[in-house]
PDB file of C-alpha atoms in Angstrom:
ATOM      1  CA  UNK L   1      -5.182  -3.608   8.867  1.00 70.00           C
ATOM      2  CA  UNK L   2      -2.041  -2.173   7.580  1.00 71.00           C
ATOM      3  CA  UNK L   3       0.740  -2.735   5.307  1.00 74.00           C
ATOM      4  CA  UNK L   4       4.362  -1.768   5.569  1.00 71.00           C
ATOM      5  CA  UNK L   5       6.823  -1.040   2.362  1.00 72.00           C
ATOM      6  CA  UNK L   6       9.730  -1.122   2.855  1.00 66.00           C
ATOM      7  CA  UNK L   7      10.339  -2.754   6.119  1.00 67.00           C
ATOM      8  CA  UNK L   8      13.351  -2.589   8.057  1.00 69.00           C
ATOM      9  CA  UNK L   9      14.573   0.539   6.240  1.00 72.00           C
ATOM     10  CA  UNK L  10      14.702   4.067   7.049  1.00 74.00           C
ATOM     11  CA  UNK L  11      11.973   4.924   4.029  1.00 75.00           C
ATOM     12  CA  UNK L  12       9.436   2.256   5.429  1.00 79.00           C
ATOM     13  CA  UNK L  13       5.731   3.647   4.783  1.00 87.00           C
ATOM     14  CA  UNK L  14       2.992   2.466   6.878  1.00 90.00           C
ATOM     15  CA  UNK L  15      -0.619   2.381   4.742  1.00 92.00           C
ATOM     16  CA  UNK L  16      -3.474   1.940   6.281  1.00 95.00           C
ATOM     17  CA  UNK L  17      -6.325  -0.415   4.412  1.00 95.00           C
ATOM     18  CA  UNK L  18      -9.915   0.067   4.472  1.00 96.00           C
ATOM     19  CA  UNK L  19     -12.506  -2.728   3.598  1.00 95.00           C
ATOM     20  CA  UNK L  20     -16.033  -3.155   2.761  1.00 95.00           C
ATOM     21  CA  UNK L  21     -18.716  -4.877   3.813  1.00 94.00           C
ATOM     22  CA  UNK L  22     -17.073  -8.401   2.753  1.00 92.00           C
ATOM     23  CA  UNK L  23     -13.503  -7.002   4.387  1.00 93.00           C
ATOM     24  CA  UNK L  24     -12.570  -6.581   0.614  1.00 94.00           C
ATOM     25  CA  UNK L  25      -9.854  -3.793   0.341  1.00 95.00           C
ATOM     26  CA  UNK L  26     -11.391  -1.076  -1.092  1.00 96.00           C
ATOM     27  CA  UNK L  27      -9.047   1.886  -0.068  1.00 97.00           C
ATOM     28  CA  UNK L  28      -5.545   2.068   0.976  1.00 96.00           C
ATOM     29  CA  UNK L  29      -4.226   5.666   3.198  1.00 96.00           C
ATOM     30  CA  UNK L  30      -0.956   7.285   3.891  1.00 93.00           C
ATOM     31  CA  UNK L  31      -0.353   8.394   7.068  1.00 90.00           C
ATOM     32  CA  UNK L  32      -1.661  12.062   6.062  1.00 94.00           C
ATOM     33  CA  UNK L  33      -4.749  10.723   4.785  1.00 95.00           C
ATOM     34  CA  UNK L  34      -4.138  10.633   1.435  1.00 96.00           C
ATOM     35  CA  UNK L  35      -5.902   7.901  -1.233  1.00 97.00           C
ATOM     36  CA  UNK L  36      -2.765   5.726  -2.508  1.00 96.00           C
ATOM     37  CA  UNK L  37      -4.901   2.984  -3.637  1.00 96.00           C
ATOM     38  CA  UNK L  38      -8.645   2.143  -4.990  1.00 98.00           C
ATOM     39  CA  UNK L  39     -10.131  -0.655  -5.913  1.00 97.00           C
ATOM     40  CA  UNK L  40     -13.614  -1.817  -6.732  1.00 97.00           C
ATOM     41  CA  UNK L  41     -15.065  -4.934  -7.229  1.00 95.00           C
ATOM     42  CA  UNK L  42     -17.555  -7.069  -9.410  1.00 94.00           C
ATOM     43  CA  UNK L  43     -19.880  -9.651  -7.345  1.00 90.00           C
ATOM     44  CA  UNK L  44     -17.493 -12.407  -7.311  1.00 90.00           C
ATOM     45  CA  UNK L  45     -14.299 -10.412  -6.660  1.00 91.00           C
ATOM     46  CA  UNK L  46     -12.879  -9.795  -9.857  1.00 93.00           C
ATOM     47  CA  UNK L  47     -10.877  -5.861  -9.681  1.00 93.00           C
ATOM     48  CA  UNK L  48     -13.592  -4.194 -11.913  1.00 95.00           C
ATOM     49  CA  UNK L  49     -11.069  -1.085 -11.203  1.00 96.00           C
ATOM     50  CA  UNK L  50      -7.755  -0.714 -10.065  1.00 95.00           C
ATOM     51  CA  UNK L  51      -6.009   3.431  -9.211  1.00 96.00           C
ATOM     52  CA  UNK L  52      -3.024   4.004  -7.265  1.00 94.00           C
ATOM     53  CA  UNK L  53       0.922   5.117  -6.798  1.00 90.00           C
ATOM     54  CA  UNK L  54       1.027   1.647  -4.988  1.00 90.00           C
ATOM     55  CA  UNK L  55      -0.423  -1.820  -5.714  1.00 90.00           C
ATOM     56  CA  UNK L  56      -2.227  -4.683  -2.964  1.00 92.00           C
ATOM     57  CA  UNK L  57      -2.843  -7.890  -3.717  1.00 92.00           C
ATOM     58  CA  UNK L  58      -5.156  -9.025  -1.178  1.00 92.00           C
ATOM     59  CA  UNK L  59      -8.606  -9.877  -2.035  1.00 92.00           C
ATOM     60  CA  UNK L  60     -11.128 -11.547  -0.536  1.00 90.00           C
ATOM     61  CA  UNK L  61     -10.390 -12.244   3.003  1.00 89.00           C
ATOM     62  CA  UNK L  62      -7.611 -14.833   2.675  1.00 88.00           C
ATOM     63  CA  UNK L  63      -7.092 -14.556  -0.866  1.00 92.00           C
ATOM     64  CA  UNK L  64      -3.779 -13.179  -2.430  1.00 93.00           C
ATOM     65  CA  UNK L  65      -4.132 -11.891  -6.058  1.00 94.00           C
ATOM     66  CA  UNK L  66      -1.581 -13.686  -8.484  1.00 93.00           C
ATOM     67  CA  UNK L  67      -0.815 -11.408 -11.650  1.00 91.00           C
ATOM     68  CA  UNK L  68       0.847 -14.314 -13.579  1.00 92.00           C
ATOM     69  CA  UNK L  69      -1.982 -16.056 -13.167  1.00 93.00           C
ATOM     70  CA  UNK L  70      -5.108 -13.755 -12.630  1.00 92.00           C
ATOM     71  CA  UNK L  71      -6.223 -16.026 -10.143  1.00 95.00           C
ATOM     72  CA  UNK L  72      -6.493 -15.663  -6.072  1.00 95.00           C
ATOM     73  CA  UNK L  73      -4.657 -18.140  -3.975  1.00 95.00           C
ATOM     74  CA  UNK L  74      -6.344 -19.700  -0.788  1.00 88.00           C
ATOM     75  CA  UNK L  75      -3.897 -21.447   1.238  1.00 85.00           C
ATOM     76  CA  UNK L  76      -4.274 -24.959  -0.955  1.00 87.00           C
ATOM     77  CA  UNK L  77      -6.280 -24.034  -3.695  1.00 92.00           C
ATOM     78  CA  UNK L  78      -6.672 -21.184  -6.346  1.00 94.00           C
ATOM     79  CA  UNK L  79     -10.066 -19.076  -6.797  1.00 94.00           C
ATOM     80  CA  UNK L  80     -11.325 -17.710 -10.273  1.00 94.00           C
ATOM     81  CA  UNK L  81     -12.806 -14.624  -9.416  1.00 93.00           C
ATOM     82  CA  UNK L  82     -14.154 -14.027 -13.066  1.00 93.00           C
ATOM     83  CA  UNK L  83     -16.438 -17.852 -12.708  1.00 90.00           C
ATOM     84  CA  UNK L  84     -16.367 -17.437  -8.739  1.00 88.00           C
ATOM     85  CA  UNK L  85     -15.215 -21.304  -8.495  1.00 89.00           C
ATOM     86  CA  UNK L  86     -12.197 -22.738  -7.007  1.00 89.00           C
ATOM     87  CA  UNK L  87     -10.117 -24.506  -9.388  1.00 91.00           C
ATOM     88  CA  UNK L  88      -9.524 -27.310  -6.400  1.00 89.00           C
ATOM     89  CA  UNK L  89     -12.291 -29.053  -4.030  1.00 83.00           C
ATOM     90  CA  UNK L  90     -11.863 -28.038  -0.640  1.00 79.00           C
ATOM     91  CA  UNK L  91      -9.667 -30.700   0.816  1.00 78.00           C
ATOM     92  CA  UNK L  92     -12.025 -30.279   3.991  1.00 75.00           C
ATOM     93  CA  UNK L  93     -15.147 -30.682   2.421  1.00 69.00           C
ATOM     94  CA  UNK L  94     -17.562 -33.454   2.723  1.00 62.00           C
ATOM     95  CA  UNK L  95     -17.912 -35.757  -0.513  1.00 62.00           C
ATOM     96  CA  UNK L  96     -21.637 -35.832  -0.303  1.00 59.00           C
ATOM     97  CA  UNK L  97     -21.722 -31.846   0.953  1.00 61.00           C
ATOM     98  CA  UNK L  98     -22.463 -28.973  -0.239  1.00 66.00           C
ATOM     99  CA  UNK L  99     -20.369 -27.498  -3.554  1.00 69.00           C
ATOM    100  CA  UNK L 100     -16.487 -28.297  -2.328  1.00 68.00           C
ATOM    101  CA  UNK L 101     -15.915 -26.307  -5.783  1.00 65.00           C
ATOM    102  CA  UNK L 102     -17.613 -22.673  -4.482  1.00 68.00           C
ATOM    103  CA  UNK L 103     -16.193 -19.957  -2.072  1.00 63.00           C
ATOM    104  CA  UNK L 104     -20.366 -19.198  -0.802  1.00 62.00           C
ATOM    105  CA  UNK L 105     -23.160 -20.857  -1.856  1.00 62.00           C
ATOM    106  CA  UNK L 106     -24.437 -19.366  -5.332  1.00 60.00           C
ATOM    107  CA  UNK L 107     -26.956 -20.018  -7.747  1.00 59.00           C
ATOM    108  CA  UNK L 108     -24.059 -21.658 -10.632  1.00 55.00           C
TER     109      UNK L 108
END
């Protein structure tokens, strides 16, 4: 994947992102290679750290870090990272299913 700042300008910089095992962005490039951004992660995706001269806010896959909040939106509902709940049921979920309230299937 890759992000562009500054699109449709003469400045625009193209960064490439690297992910981990669970496609979380872990590692953002310049086009000569250099580290611009670093992130790690604890288990349920909150930014344990954060280092850069820019800033991404995509977590999870699907999931776009809110600052005002603190909380990762998911199309129609909002994730906690720091409780690793959604704050909504999934609206596709089965009543009698499995947790509507969970992004995987955890022992909380």
């Amino acid at each position: 994947m890759a992000v562009i700042a500054d699109a449709g300008t003469e400045a625009a910089t193209i960064y490439q992102v690297h992910t981990d095992h669970l496609e979380r962005p872990i590692m953002m490039t310049d086009s000569a290679r250099n580290v611009v951004w670093r992130a790690t992660y604890l288990p349920y995706g909150e930014a344990y750290t954060i280092l850069g001269s820019t800033t991404l806010d995509q977590r999870f896959p699907g999931q776009w870090f809110q600052l005002e909040s603190g909380l990762h939106y998911n199309w129609h509902r909002h994730y906690d990272p720091t409780t690793g709940r959604y704050l909504q049921a999934d609206p596709l979920g089965m009543p009698d299913g499995p947790n509507r309230w969970t992004y995987v299937t955890n022992s909380l």
